[in-house]
Short mmCIF file of C-alpha atoms in Angstrom, two decimals:
data_model
loop_
_atom_site.label_atom_id
_atom_site.label_comp_id
_atom_site.label_asym_id
_atom_site.label_seq_id
_atom_site.Cartn_x
_atom_site.Cartn_y
_atom_site.Cartn_z
CA MET A 1367 25.31 5.70 -10.36
CA SER A 1368 28.64 4.30 -9.10
CA GLU A 1369 27.16 1.78 -6.65
CA GLU A 1370 26.87 -1.86 -7.67
CA LYS A 1371 23.38 -2.50 -8.97
CA LEU A 1372 21.58 -5.43 -7.36
CA GLY A 1373 19.32 -7.70 -9.40
CA GLN A 1374 21.30 -7.69 -12.63
CA GLN A 1375 20.68 -11.44 -12.97
CA TYR A 1376 16.90 -10.88 -13.06
CA LEU A 1377 17.27 -8.31 -15.81
CA ALA A 1378 19.54 -10.63 -17.80
CA ALA A 1379 17.03 -13.47 -17.40
CA LEU A 1380 14.26 -11.20 -18.69
CA HIS A 1381 16.26 -10.21 -21.77
CA GLN A 1382 16.99 -13.88 -22.46
CA ALA A 1383 13.40 -15.05 -21.99
CA PHE A 1384 11.77 -12.07 -23.72
CA PRO A 1385 14.18 -10.58 -26.28
CA GLY A 1386 13.13 -7.13 -27.46
CA VAL A 1387 10.29 -6.83 -24.93
CA VAL A 1388 12.03 -4.51 -22.44
CA LEU A 1389 11.74 -0.98 -23.86
CA ASP A 1390 13.47 0.93 -21.08
CA GLU A 1391 15.22 0.29 -17.79
CA ALA A 1392 15.91 2.81 -15.03
CA TRP A 1393 17.55 2.35 -11.63
CA GLN A 1394 16.05 4.49 -8.86
CA THR A 1395 18.55 3.17 -6.28
CA LYS A 1396 21.07 0.36 -6.27
CA ASP A 1397 18.31 -2.15 -5.43
CA GLN A 1398 15.28 -0.58 -7.16
CA LEU A 1399 14.83 -1.12 -10.89
CA THR A 1400 11.92 -0.04 -13.10
CA ILE A 1401 11.53 -1.66 -16.51
CA THR A 1402 9.06 -0.54 -19.17
CA VAL A 1403 7.85 -3.45 -21.30
CA LYS A 1404 5.61 -3.85 -24.33
CA VAL A 1405 2.05 -3.80 -23.09
CA ASN A 1406 1.03 -7.05 -24.82
CA TYR A 1407 3.74 -8.96 -22.93
CA LEU A 1408 2.80 -7.64 -19.48
CA PRO A 1409 1.15 -10.85 -18.13
CA GLU A 1410 4.01 -13.06 -19.31
CA VAL A 1411 6.71 -10.80 -17.82
CA VAL A 1412 5.03 -10.51 -14.41
CA GLU A 1413 4.32 -14.26 -14.39
CA PHE A 1414 7.97 -14.99 -15.20
CA LEU A 1415 9.29 -12.79 -12.38
CA TYR A 1416 6.65 -14.09 -9.97
CA TYR A 1417 6.94 -17.83 -10.51
CA GLN A 1418 10.32 -18.40 -12.18
CA GLN A 1419 12.43 -15.77 -10.39
CA GLY A 1420 10.92 -15.85 -6.90
CA GLY A 1421 9.23 -12.45 -6.87
CA TRP A 1422 6.38 -11.41 -4.61
CA LEU A 1423 3.79 -8.96 -5.92
CA SER A 1424 3.95 -6.22 -3.30
CA VAL A 1425 1.64 -3.65 -4.87
CA LEU A 1426 0.37 -2.45 -8.21
CA PHE A 1427 -0.99 0.97 -9.09
CA GLY A 1428 -1.85 3.27 -11.95
CA ASN A 1429 -0.74 6.78 -12.79
CA ASP A 1430 -2.03 9.49 -15.09
CA GLU A 1431 1.08 10.48 -17.07
CA ARG A 1432 -0.62 12.15 -20.02
CA GLN A 1433 1.12 15.44 -19.27
CA LEU A 1434 4.49 13.66 -19.33
CA CYS A 1435 4.25 11.18 -22.19
CA GLY A 1436 0.67 11.25 -23.48
CA HIS A 1437 -0.22 7.92 -21.85
CA TYR A 1438 -1.46 6.37 -18.66
CA ALA A 1439 0.85 3.91 -16.93
CA VAL A 1440 0.39 0.86 -14.72
CA TYR A 1441 3.11 -0.34 -12.36
CA TYR A 1442 3.55 -3.85 -10.89
CA VAL A 1443 6.05 -3.79 -8.00
CA LEU A 1444 7.71 -7.11 -7.16
CA SER A 1445 9.94 -7.85 -4.20
CA MET A 1446 12.55 -10.32 -5.43
CA GLU A 1447 13.28 -12.81 -2.66
CA GLN A 1448 14.68 -15.96 -4.29
CA GLY A 1449 18.27 -14.84 -4.85
CA THR A 1450 19.55 -11.29 -4.59
CA LYS A 1451 16.96 -9.26 -2.72
CA CYS A 1452 15.84 -6.17 -4.61
CA TRP A 1453 12.78 -4.48 -6.07
CA ILE A 1454 11.72 -4.73 -9.71
CA THR A 1455 8.84 -2.63 -11.00
CA VAL A 1456 7.26 -3.65 -14.28
CA ARG A 1457 5.75 -0.63 -16.05
CA VAL A 1458 3.51 -0.48 -19.10
CA GLU A 1459 2.12 2.52 -20.93
CA VAL A 1460 -1.61 2.43 -21.64
CA ASP A 1461 -3.00 4.23 -24.67
CA ALA A 1462 -5.01 7.28 -23.58
CA ASN A 1463 -7.70 6.57 -26.17
CA LYS A 1464 -8.08 2.78 -25.97
CA LEU A 1465 -7.58 2.65 -22.17
CA GLU A 1466 -6.92 -1.10 -22.31
CA PHE A 1467 -4.13 -3.37 -21.09
CA PRO A 1468 -4.03 -7.17 -20.62
CA SER A 1469 -4.95 -8.39 -17.14
CA VAL A 1470 -2.29 -10.20 -15.14
CA THR A 1471 -4.83 -11.74 -12.74
CA PRO A 1472 -5.51 -14.95 -14.76
CA ARG A 1473 -1.80 -15.77 -14.43
CA VAL A 1474 -1.06 -14.16 -11.04
CA PRO A 1475 -4.27 -14.07 -8.95
CA ALA A 1476 -2.67 -11.72 -6.40
CA ALA A 1477 -3.10 -8.89 -8.94
CA VAL A 1478 -6.91 -8.90 -8.79
CA TRP A 1479 -7.38 -6.17 -6.16
CA GLY A 1480 -4.85 -3.83 -7.71
CA GLU A 1481 -6.34 -4.17 -11.19
CA ARG A 1482 -9.85 -3.60 -9.86
CA GLU A 1483 -8.59 -0.45 -8.12
CA VAL A 1484 -6.91 0.82 -11.31
CA ARG A 1485 -10.20 0.24 -13.13
CA ASP A 1486 -12.11 2.22 -10.47
CA MET A 1487 -9.72 5.12 -10.09
CA TYR A 1488 -8.43 5.67 -13.63
CA GLY A 1489 -10.99 4.01 -15.91
CA LEU A 1490 -8.30 1.75 -17.37
CA ILE A 1491 -9.63 -1.61 -18.50
CA PRO A 1492 -7.70 -4.79 -17.62
CA VAL A 1493 -8.81 -7.01 -20.50
CA GLY A 1494 -9.48 -10.51 -19.21
CA LEU A 1495 -9.93 -9.50 -15.56
CA PRO A 1496 -12.21 -12.21 -14.11
CA ASP A 1497 -13.77 -9.91 -11.48
CA GLU A 1498 -14.96 -6.55 -12.83
CA ARG A 1499 -16.93 -5.45 -9.77
CA ARG A 1500 -16.08 -2.14 -8.16
CA LEU A 1501 -13.52 -2.33 -5.40
CA VAL A 1502 -13.15 1.18 -3.95
CA LEU A 1503 -15.95 3.28 -5.43
CA PRO A 1504 -19.43 3.04 -3.88
CA ASP A 1505 -22.54 1.94 -5.78
CA ASP A 1506 -23.84 5.50 -6.18
CA TRP A 1507 -20.64 6.89 -7.75
CA PRO A 1508 -21.06 8.27 -11.32
CA ASP A 1509 -19.94 5.78 -13.98
CA GLU A 1510 -17.67 8.10 -15.97
CA LEU A 1511 -15.96 9.90 -13.09
CA TYR A 1512 -12.51 8.48 -12.31
CA PRO A 1513 -11.09 10.24 -9.22
CA LEU A 1514 -7.33 9.88 -9.79
CA ARG A 1515 -7.24 11.27 -13.29
CA LYS A 1516 -5.48 14.62 -13.13
CA ASP A 1517 -8.32 16.42 -14.90
CA SER A 1518 -11.30 14.66 -13.33
CA MET A 1519 -12.13 16.40 -10.06
CA ASP A 1520 -10.84 18.30 -7.04
CA TYR A 1521 -10.57 16.72 -3.61
CA ARG A 1522 -13.31 19.03 -2.31
CA GLN A 1523 -15.79 17.88 -4.97
CA ARG A 1524 -18.58 15.55 -3.86
CA PRO A 1525 -20.58 14.19 -6.82
CA ALA A 1526 -24.31 13.73 -6.41
CA PRO A 1527 -25.43 10.11 -5.78
CA THR A 1528 -26.67 8.29 -8.87
CA THR A 1529 -28.73 5.57 -7.16
CA ASP A 1530 -30.11 4.55 -3.79
CA ALA A 1531 -29.93 0.84 -4.59
CA GLU A 1532 -27.15 -1.56 -3.63
CA THR A 1533 -25.84 -2.93 -6.92
CA TYR A 1534 -22.81 -4.86 -5.65
CA GLU A 1535 -23.18 -8.60 -6.23
CA PHE A 1536 -21.71 -11.03 -3.72
CA ILE A 1537 -20.45 -14.18 -5.45
CA ASN A 1538 -20.79 -17.77 -4.24
CA GLU A 1539 -18.23 -19.59 -6.39
CA LEU A 1540 -17.97 -22.87 -4.49
CA GLY A 1541 -21.60 -23.44 -3.61
CA ASP A 1542 -25.01 -23.17 -5.25
CA LYS A 1543 -28.30 -21.33 -4.90
CA LYS A 1544 -29.45 -23.78 -2.21
CA ASN A 1545 -26.94 -22.38 0.28
CA ASN A 1546 -28.22 -20.11 3.01
CA VAL A 1547 -26.69 -16.64 3.19
CA VAL A 1548 -25.45 -15.20 6.49
CA PRO A 1549 -24.60 -11.46 6.29
CA ILE A 1550 -22.04 -9.95 8.68
CA GLY A 1551 -21.53 -6.18 8.74
CA PRO A 1552 -20.87 -3.62 7.40
CA LEU A 1553 -20.71 -2.66 11.10
CA HIS A 1554 -19.81 -5.41 13.55
CA VAL A 1555 -18.38 -5.35 17.05
CA THR A 1556 -15.34 -7.48 16.07
CA SER A 1557 -14.37 -5.42 13.01
CA ASP A 1558 -11.59 -2.84 13.10
CA GLU A 1559 -13.41 -0.91 10.36
CA PRO A 1560 -16.59 -1.41 8.31
CA GLY A 1561 -16.64 -4.50 6.13
CA HIS A 1562 -19.57 -6.40 4.62
CA PHE A 1563 -19.14 -10.19 4.64
CA ARG A 1564 -21.47 -12.77 3.13
CA LEU A 1565 -21.13 -16.37 4.31
CA PHE A 1566 -22.69 -19.06 2.14
CA VAL A 1567 -23.52 -21.98 4.41
CA ASP A 1568 -24.91 -25.50 4.16
CA GLY A 1569 -26.13 -26.34 7.63
CA GLU A 1570 -23.18 -25.76 9.96
CA ASN A 1571 -20.61 -25.76 7.14
CA ILE A 1572 -19.35 -22.57 5.49
CA ILE A 1573 -19.14 -23.40 1.78
CA ASP A 1574 -17.87 -20.04 0.54
CA ALA A 1575 -17.49 -16.42 1.60
CA ASP A 1576 -17.31 -13.06 -0.13
CA TYR A 1577 -16.72 -9.60 1.25
CA ARG A 1578 -16.63 -5.91 0.45
CA LEU A 1579 -14.38 -3.36 2.13
CA PHE A 1580 -13.31 0.29 1.51
CA TYR A 1581 -16.37 1.78 3.22
CA VAL A 1582 -14.17 4.42 4.85
CA HIS A 1583 -11.80 5.12 1.95
CA ARG A 1584 -10.37 8.58 2.68
CA GLY A 1585 -8.99 9.64 -0.71
CA MET A 1586 -5.60 10.48 0.76
CA GLU A 1587 -3.74 10.25 -2.56
CA LYS A 1588 -6.05 12.79 -4.17
CA LEU A 1589 -5.78 15.03 -1.12
CA ALA A 1590 -1.98 14.92 -1.25
CA GLU A 1591 -1.63 15.72 -4.94
CA THR A 1592 -4.23 18.50 -5.09
CA ARG A 1593 -3.81 20.37 -1.81
CA MET A 1594 -0.32 19.70 -0.46
CA GLY A 1595 3.30 20.33 -1.33
CA TYR A 1596 5.78 17.48 -1.30
CA ASN A 1597 7.14 18.56 2.09
CA GLU A 1598 3.65 18.69 3.63
CA VAL A 1599 2.59 15.15 2.70
CA THR A 1600 4.48 13.70 5.68
CA PHE A 1601 1.81 15.13 7.96
CA LEU A 1602 -0.70 13.09 5.95
CA SER A 1603 1.35 9.90 5.62
CA ASP A 1604 1.83 9.95 9.38
CA ARG A 1605 -1.96 9.59 9.65
CA VAL A 1606 -2.44 6.67 7.26
CA CYS A 1607 -2.47 4.54 10.40
CA GLY A 1608 -2.68 5.77 13.96
CA ILE A 1609 -0.54 2.89 15.22
CA CYS A 1610 2.27 2.63 12.65
CA GLY A 1611 2.49 6.19 11.33
CA PHE A 1612 6.28 6.44 11.39
CA ALA A 1613 6.70 3.54 8.95
CA HIS A 1614 4.42 5.26 6.42
CA SER A 1615 6.23 8.58 6.82
CA THR A 1616 9.57 6.82 6.38
CA ALA A 1617 8.37 5.19 3.16
CA TYR A 1618 7.18 8.51 1.72
CA THR A 1619 10.24 10.48 2.81
CA THR A 1620 12.60 7.82 1.45
CA SER A 1621 10.86 7.94 -1.92
CA VAL A 1622 11.27 11.74 -2.07
CA GLU A 1623 14.92 11.49 -1.08
CA ASN A 1624 15.57 8.83 -3.72
CA ALA A 1625 13.82 10.88 -6.40
CA MET A 1626 15.84 13.99 -5.52
CA GLY A 1627 19.13 12.16 -5.02
CA ILE A 1628 19.42 13.21 -1.38
CA GLN A 1629 22.04 11.37 0.69
CA VAL A 1630 20.65 10.85 4.20
CA PRO A 1631 23.26 11.55 6.91
CA GLU A 1632 24.26 8.63 9.12
CA ARG A 1633 22.95 10.39 12.22
CA ALA A 1634 19.49 10.78 10.69
CA GLN A 1635 19.52 7.11 9.65
CA MET A 1636 20.32 6.11 13.23
CA ILE A 1637 17.48 8.19 14.65
CA ARG A 1638 15.06 6.70 12.12
CA ALA A 1639 16.23 3.17 12.91
CA ILE A 1640 15.64 3.69 16.64
CA LEU A 1641 12.13 5.07 16.11
CA LEU A 1642 11.23 2.34 13.61
CA GLU A 1643 12.38 -0.34 16.05
CA VAL A 1644 10.29 1.15 18.85
CA GLU A 1645 7.31 1.23 16.51
CA ARG A 1646 7.97 -2.37 15.45
CA LEU A 1647 8.05 -3.50 19.07
CA HIS A 1648 4.75 -1.94 20.08
CA SER A 1649 3.10 -2.97 16.80
CA HIS A 1650 4.07 -6.64 17.15
CA LEU A 1651 3.02 -6.72 20.80
CA LEU A 1652 -0.30 -5.14 19.82
CA ASN A 1653 -1.04 -7.82 17.23
CA LEU A 1654 0.08 -10.67 19.48
CA GLY A 1655 -2.27 -9.38 22.15
CA LEU A 1656 -5.15 -9.03 19.70
CA ALA A 1657 -4.53 -12.57 18.42
CA CYS A 1658 -5.02 -13.79 21.98
CA HIS A 1659 -8.18 -11.72 22.36
CA PHE A 1660 -9.74 -12.99 19.13
CA THR A 1661 -9.17 -16.60 20.22
CA GLY A 1662 -10.71 -16.00 23.64
CA PHE A 1663 -7.43 -15.90 25.58
CA ASP A 1664 -7.91 -12.54 27.27
CA SER A 1665 -5.30 -13.21 29.96
CA GLY A 1666 -2.67 -13.36 27.21
CA PHE A 1667 -4.15 -10.20 25.70
CA MET A 1668 -3.71 -8.28 28.94
CA GLN A 1669 -0.17 -9.58 29.51
CA PHE A 1670 0.99 -8.58 26.03
CA PHE A 1671 -0.53 -5.12 26.45
CA ARG A 1672 1.16 -4.80 29.85
CA VAL A 1673 4.54 -5.46 28.23
CA ARG A 1674 3.64 -3.21 25.28
CA GLU A 1675 3.22 -0.25 27.60
CA THR A 1676 7.01 -0.13 28.04
CA SER A 1677 7.53 0.40 24.31
CA MET A 1678 4.83 3.07 24.29
CA LYS A 1679 6.69 4.91 27.06
CA MET A 1680 9.89 4.62 25.03
CA ALA A 1681 8.14 6.31 22.09
CA GLU A 1682 6.89 9.07 24.39
CA ILE A 1683 10.37 9.65 25.80
CA LEU A 1684 11.92 9.87 22.34
CA THR A 1685 9.30 12.01 20.62
CA GLY A 1686 7.12 13.60 23.26
CA GLY A 1687 4.05 12.19 21.52
CA ALA A 1688 3.38 11.89 17.82
CA GLN A 1689 6.32 11.02 15.56
CA ASN A 1690 6.77 13.04 12.40
CA LEU A 1691 9.35 12.58 9.67
CA ARG A 1692 10.22 15.35 7.23
CA THR A 1693 12.49 15.85 4.26
CA GLU A 1694 14.50 18.45 6.16
CA PRO A 1695 17.71 18.41 8.24
CA ASP A 1696 17.54 17.43 11.90
CA ARG A 1697 17.45 20.47 14.11
CA ARG A 1698 17.44 18.69 17.46
CA ASP A 1699 18.77 15.43 18.81
CA SER A 1700 16.87 12.99 20.98
CA PRO A 1701 16.24 14.51 24.42
CA ARG A 1702 18.93 13.93 27.04
CA SER A 1703 16.38 12.25 29.27
CA ALA A 1704 15.97 9.55 26.61
CA GLN A 1705 19.73 9.09 26.35
CA ARG A 1706 19.92 8.65 30.13
CA GLY A 1707 16.89 6.34 30.16
CA HIS A 1708 14.91 8.63 32.49
CA ASP A 1709 11.34 9.87 32.23
CA PRO A 1710 10.91 12.74 29.76
CA ASP A 1711 11.31 16.28 30.99
CA PRO A 1712 8.65 18.46 29.31
CA SER A 1713 11.06 21.39 29.27
CA THR A 1714 13.53 19.63 26.93
CA GLY A 1715 11.06 19.25 24.06
CA ALA A 1716 10.69 16.37 21.63
CA ALA A 1717 13.18 15.06 19.12
CA ASP A 1718 12.83 16.05 15.51
CA ALA A 1719 12.80 12.74 13.65
CA SER A 1720 13.45 14.24 10.24
#
């Protein structure tokens, strides 16, 4: 790769602080670096990048790589913000027989959800994880069935329930048994999707709260890897969210292009930038309006949604409706009506945002 690699100072700092710990380093793009480290040093390395080097833990996930290297792998993706902005992914290989790796959560609490998800989906055990409750899987899911293992199950499979009882325990860390419990959900008029909240109260004071989500987990990752080709997944990523679908499709398509070494033409980049900006406008206006609504300021809610309608019309002019991004060349430009700023003419068709 001839481009200047960003984030070299972080890599140098890691080698200095942890000599001999980095086993492999690979640049996906000029600002995306993946390092494989010794599994026993995982918490220290992530803690160092997080606190000492100004990284933010963006996401962590597991992967079944037994067909590639005989191991599972866990990835911690950090967005480096303190100096040079780039992405550093810390990768560890997990023994396929022991299935254990040291938990990062005691050092970086932000890792707790990701490690609980890895435990649910792959059966990998984060040793030292302070919260071992299920995160994604329901109470009646079989104990030894881990959905994202390559050899575990097909997307169409629906295992028989193992219990009718609710076994999930809500935790009151800051209070005591004398606190009253106020349940909210799983279905509530103010919730965007099902979520079960437990408030632990002392009189009028809320002492602590706990919650459980993922009631409508759709298994999209399993669906994509078992029933779709790489060029079909964009139709799925576009439906991760009905409001911000283009951002998800852009993320997926960019990852495929980076993996395949595809250089995106400038024209395609410009079209994507325009559509992403339109999506950003209507998304921000949506959330500003909802913030007003949730605080009882419905006049502000209606005004923000009135302004938002303009950005929605812009999206309709540019795309004719739903936006879809593909890993294929552009076949059509934006419609001439959009270039002139006029209302869309149905006869011109929609732009292909690939």
